[in-house]
Short mmCIF file of C-alpha atoms and ligand atoms in Angstrom, two decimals:
data_model
loop_
_atom_site.label_atom_id
_atom_site.label_comp_id
_atom_site.label_asym_id
_atom_site.label_seq_id
_atom_site.Cartn_x
_atom_site.Cartn_y
_atom_site.Cartn_z
CA UNK A 1 20.70 26.32 -74.45
CA UNK A 2 18.97 28.23 -71.72
CA UNK A 3 16.33 25.99 -70.02
CA UNK A 4 13.28 27.54 -68.62
CA UNK A 5 12.02 26.71 -65.19
CA UNK A 6 9.25 24.18 -64.49
CA UNK A 7 6.47 25.52 -62.20
CA UNK A 8 3.91 23.69 -59.84
CA UNK A 9 1.61 25.47 -58.28
CA UNK A 10 -1.54 24.34 -56.40
CA UNK A 11 -4.81 25.53 -57.42
CA UNK A 12 -6.87 26.33 -54.51
CA UNK A 13 -10.07 24.11 -55.85
CA UNK A 14 -12.51 26.08 -53.69
CA UNK A 15 -11.96 29.75 -55.08
CA UNK A 16 -10.11 29.34 -58.28
CA UNK A 17 -7.25 30.95 -57.06
CA UNK A 18 -3.62 30.10 -58.96
CA UNK A 19 -0.90 31.54 -56.70
CA UNK A 20 1.50 33.96 -58.36
CA UNK A 21 -0.94 34.44 -61.59
CA UNK A 22 -1.89 36.97 -63.37
CA UNK A 23 -5.42 38.26 -61.97
CA UNK A 24 -7.99 40.05 -64.43
CA UNK A 25 -11.58 41.30 -63.19
CA UNK A 26 -14.50 41.49 -65.81
CA UNK A 27 -17.19 43.57 -64.25
CA UNK A 28 -20.44 43.80 -66.23
CA UNK A 29 -19.28 47.93 -67.75
CA UNK A 30 -16.45 45.88 -69.56
CA UNK A 31 -19.38 43.51 -71.40
CA UNK A 32 -21.60 46.16 -73.34
CA UNK A 33 -23.72 45.21 -75.85
CA UNK A 34 -23.03 41.60 -75.03
CA UNK A 35 -26.22 40.44 -73.30
CA UNK A 36 -30.09 40.85 -75.52
CA UNK A 37 -32.04 42.71 -72.40
CA UNK A 38 -30.11 46.26 -72.73
CA UNK A 39 -32.80 47.54 -69.99
CA UNK A 40 -31.90 44.56 -67.01
CA UNK A 41 -28.38 45.07 -68.29
CA UNK A 42 -28.62 49.03 -67.37
CA UNK A 43 -30.58 48.41 -64.38
CA UNK A 44 -27.48 46.26 -62.81
CA UNK A 45 -25.23 48.22 -64.39
CA UNK A 46 -25.56 50.71 -60.99
CA UNK A 47 -23.68 47.60 -59.06
CA UNK A 48 -21.36 47.19 -61.96
CA UNK A 49 -20.64 43.29 -60.21
CA UNK A 50 -17.57 41.53 -61.30
CA UNK A 51 -18.83 38.55 -64.07
CA UNK A 52 -15.28 36.92 -63.81
CA UNK A 53 -11.99 36.69 -63.17
CA UNK A 54 -8.77 34.98 -64.81
CA UNK A 55 -5.95 34.07 -62.79
CA UNK A 56 -3.12 33.44 -65.98
CA UNK A 57 0.28 32.25 -66.08
CA UNK A 58 1.20 32.80 -69.62
CA UNK A 59 4.51 32.79 -71.27
CA UNK A 60 5.83 34.61 -74.18
CA UNK A 61 3.85 33.79 -77.19
CA UNK A 62 6.52 31.03 -78.56
CA UNK A 63 4.87 28.13 -80.78
CA UNK A 64 5.72 25.17 -78.80
CA UNK A 65 4.73 26.71 -75.46
CA UNK A 66 1.66 26.72 -73.20
CA UNK A 67 -0.38 28.98 -71.06
CA UNK A 68 -2.90 28.09 -68.29
CA UNK A 69 -5.31 30.20 -66.35
CA UNK A 70 -8.54 29.94 -64.16
CA UNK A 71 -11.71 31.63 -64.45
CA UNK A 72 -13.91 32.17 -61.97
CA UNK A 73 -17.36 32.96 -63.44
CA UNK A 74 -19.94 34.11 -61.17
CA UNK A 75 -23.72 33.23 -60.40
CA UNK A 76 -25.75 36.05 -62.16
CA UNK A 77 -28.25 36.78 -64.54
CA UNK A 78 -29.16 39.77 -67.28
CA UNK A 79 -32.68 39.43 -67.86
CA UNK A 80 -33.13 35.77 -68.92
CA UNK A 81 -29.67 35.49 -69.83
CA UNK A 82 -27.08 33.82 -67.94
CA UNK A 83 -23.91 35.43 -67.02
CA UNK A 84 -21.04 34.49 -69.31
CA UNK A 85 -17.60 35.60 -70.60
CA UNK A 86 -17.16 37.65 -73.36
CA UNK A 87 -16.23 34.72 -75.45
CA UNK A 88 -13.33 34.38 -78.65
CA UNK A 89 -11.44 32.73 -81.43
CA UNK A 90 -7.55 32.55 -81.42
CA UNK A 91 -5.75 35.09 -83.25
CA UNK A 92 -3.92 32.19 -84.14
CA UNK A 93 -7.28 30.40 -85.29
CA UNK A 94 -5.68 27.16 -86.01
CA UNK A 95 -4.74 27.21 -82.08
CA UNK A 96 -6.64 24.38 -79.68
CA UNK A 97 -7.44 24.51 -76.46
CA UNK A 98 -8.49 22.04 -73.43
CA UNK A 99 -10.57 23.15 -70.35
CA UNK A 100 -11.04 21.17 -67.15
CA UNK A 101 -14.13 21.91 -64.73
CA UNK A 102 -13.02 22.13 -61.41
CA UNK A 103 -16.46 23.61 -59.39
CA UNK A 104 -20.03 24.82 -59.72
CA UNK A 105 -22.02 24.34 -62.91
CA UNK A 106 -22.49 25.57 -66.51
CA UNK A 107 -21.02 24.41 -70.54
CA UNK A 108 -19.16 25.47 -73.20
CA UNK A 109 -20.56 27.53 -76.14
CA UNK A 110 -18.75 26.52 -79.24
CA UNK A 111 -19.34 28.12 -82.97
CA UNK A 112 -17.41 27.89 -86.23
CA UNK A 113 -16.35 31.52 -88.01
CA UNK A 114 -19.37 29.81 -90.55
CA UNK A 115 -21.77 30.32 -87.32
CA UNK A 116 -22.19 26.87 -86.66
CA UNK A 117 -23.20 26.25 -82.79
CA UNK A 118 -22.51 23.44 -79.60
CA UNK A 119 -23.21 23.38 -76.52
CA UNK A 120 -21.35 21.32 -74.15
CA UNK A 121 -22.77 20.97 -70.22
CA UNK A 122 -19.54 21.34 -67.51
CA UNK A 123 -19.28 20.26 -64.50
CA UNK A 124 -16.52 18.90 -62.09
CA UNK A 125 -13.97 16.88 -64.21
CA UNK A 126 -16.15 17.65 -67.28
CA UNK A 127 -13.01 17.94 -69.73
CA UNK A 128 -13.63 20.33 -73.34
CA UNK A 129 -11.42 19.68 -76.31
CA UNK A 130 -11.72 23.32 -78.34
CA UNK A 131 -10.70 21.91 -81.91
CA UNK A 132 -9.12 24.54 -84.33
CA UNK A 133 -10.97 27.31 -85.70
CA UNK A 134 -13.69 27.16 -82.88
CA UNK A 135 -15.04 30.25 -80.82
CA UNK A 136 -15.75 29.62 -77.48
CA UNK A 137 -17.79 31.15 -74.42
CA UNK A 138 -18.44 30.11 -71.17
CA UNK A 139 -21.54 30.22 -69.24
CA UNK A 140 -22.46 30.06 -65.48
CA UNK A 141 -26.14 28.10 -65.07
CA UNK A 142 -25.57 27.34 -61.26
CA UNK A 143 -26.15 29.59 -58.15
CA UNK A 144 -22.13 29.14 -56.89
CA UNK A 145 -19.37 30.21 -58.73
CA UNK A 146 -18.22 28.35 -62.10
CA UNK A 147 -14.51 27.10 -61.91
CA UNK A 148 -12.49 25.59 -64.12
CA UNK A 149 -9.07 25.07 -66.00
CA UNK A 150 -7.98 26.65 -69.50
CA UNK A 151 -5.22 25.34 -70.95
CA UNK A 152 -3.48 27.13 -74.45
CA UNK A 153 -0.78 27.13 -76.81
CA UNK A 154 1.20 30.50 -75.48
CA UNK A 155 0.94 31.45 -79.09
CA UNK A 156 -2.72 31.37 -79.62
CA UNK A 157 -3.85 35.26 -78.32
CA UNK A 158 -7.47 36.32 -78.27
CA UNK A 159 -9.33 37.90 -80.93
CA UNK A 160 -13.30 39.08 -79.42
CA UNK A 161 -14.13 41.57 -82.48
CA UNK A 162 -16.22 39.33 -84.10
CA UNK A 163 -17.90 37.66 -81.37
CA UNK A 164 -18.27 40.98 -79.65
CA UNK A 165 -20.18 42.70 -82.48
CA UNK A 166 -22.16 39.67 -83.72
CA UNK A 167 -22.03 37.51 -80.37
CA UNK A 168 -23.30 33.49 -80.28
CA UNK A 169 -25.74 32.33 -82.90
CA UNK A 170 -26.93 30.59 -79.69
CA UNK A 171 -28.04 32.22 -76.16
CA UNK A 172 -28.31 30.07 -72.79
CA UNK A 173 -31.35 31.34 -70.92
CA UNK A 174 -33.59 30.15 -67.89
CA UNK A 175 -36.99 30.00 -68.89
CA UNK A 176 -39.85 28.16 -66.61
CA UNK A 177 -36.84 27.40 -63.89
CA UNK A 178 -34.59 25.41 -66.63
CA UNK A 179 -31.59 26.19 -68.85
CA UNK A 180 -32.34 26.46 -72.42
CA UNK A 181 -30.05 26.89 -75.61
CA UNK A 182 -32.07 28.70 -78.13
CA UNK A 183 -31.51 30.72 -81.19
CA UNK A 184 -30.00 34.24 -80.99
CA UNK A 185 -32.86 36.02 -82.31
CA UNK A 186 -30.22 39.17 -83.24
CA UNK A 187 -27.70 36.95 -84.63
CA UNK A 188 -26.99 38.05 -87.91
CA UNK A 189 -24.09 36.12 -90.09
O1 LIG B 201 -9.83 30.30 -73.77
C1 LIG B 201 -9.00 30.58 -72.82
C2 LIG B 201 -8.12 31.29 -73.19
O2 LIG B 201 -7.82 30.96 -74.67
C3 LIG B 201 -9.69 31.44 -71.22
O3 LIG B 201 -8.84 31.44 -70.39
C4 LIG B 201 -10.59 32.52 -71.24
O4 LIG B 201 -9.90 33.88 -71.74
C5 LIG B 201 -11.08 33.08 -69.90
O5 LIG B 201 -12.28 31.60 -69.66
C6 LIG B 201 -11.76 34.76 -69.68
O6 LIG B 201 -12.66 34.34 -71.30
P1 LIG B 201 -12.39 35.14 -72.24
O7 LIG B 201 -13.07 36.79 -71.93
O8 LIG B 201 -11.09 35.57 -72.69
O9 LIG B 201 -13.36 35.35 -73.40
FE1 LIG B 202 -9.45 30.36 -76.42
#
């Protein structure tokens, strides 16, 4: 039997950086078609800001193993809509996940394959259990980076297709200075 070596790392709780992790950067240009207000999107695209970064420590896609990753989701809006992550189902759709809030303010939109959505507010210390089969997207509703840890099965994978195409049935917007979770006018099942 070959055993893997255990890993112990300290997450920088101010920046979300995991030393030695693989870094992924998602700029606004990689989120084309995701936001409702296309005019506001195209205007912001001139600067193509970083919307989020992921620091991932991943294993080979084997049943029983675990990955972990931090996400640093920057504050901002496209029109009324707060910055968010793409959102995905897991390729192995029955794989669950745990999120843990580290810094900043935001929340998670979750959705079943039939389009039933839930919103869970998140801050430092919030644990969110993402059950099997639920798509999930995080949203930064604050004015500083929203940082959280995710722990997920190594064989879960990411299935971005249906969210990229249809979005979530709810959107998270700012209206009269308030955070509102409202029906997505462009949602179609
Ligand atoms: O849910 C997971 C892994 O299963 C998170 O680590 C996200 O991958 C990350 O927050 C970026 O979001 P996406 O771009 O992958 O939706
Ligand atoms: Fe996930």
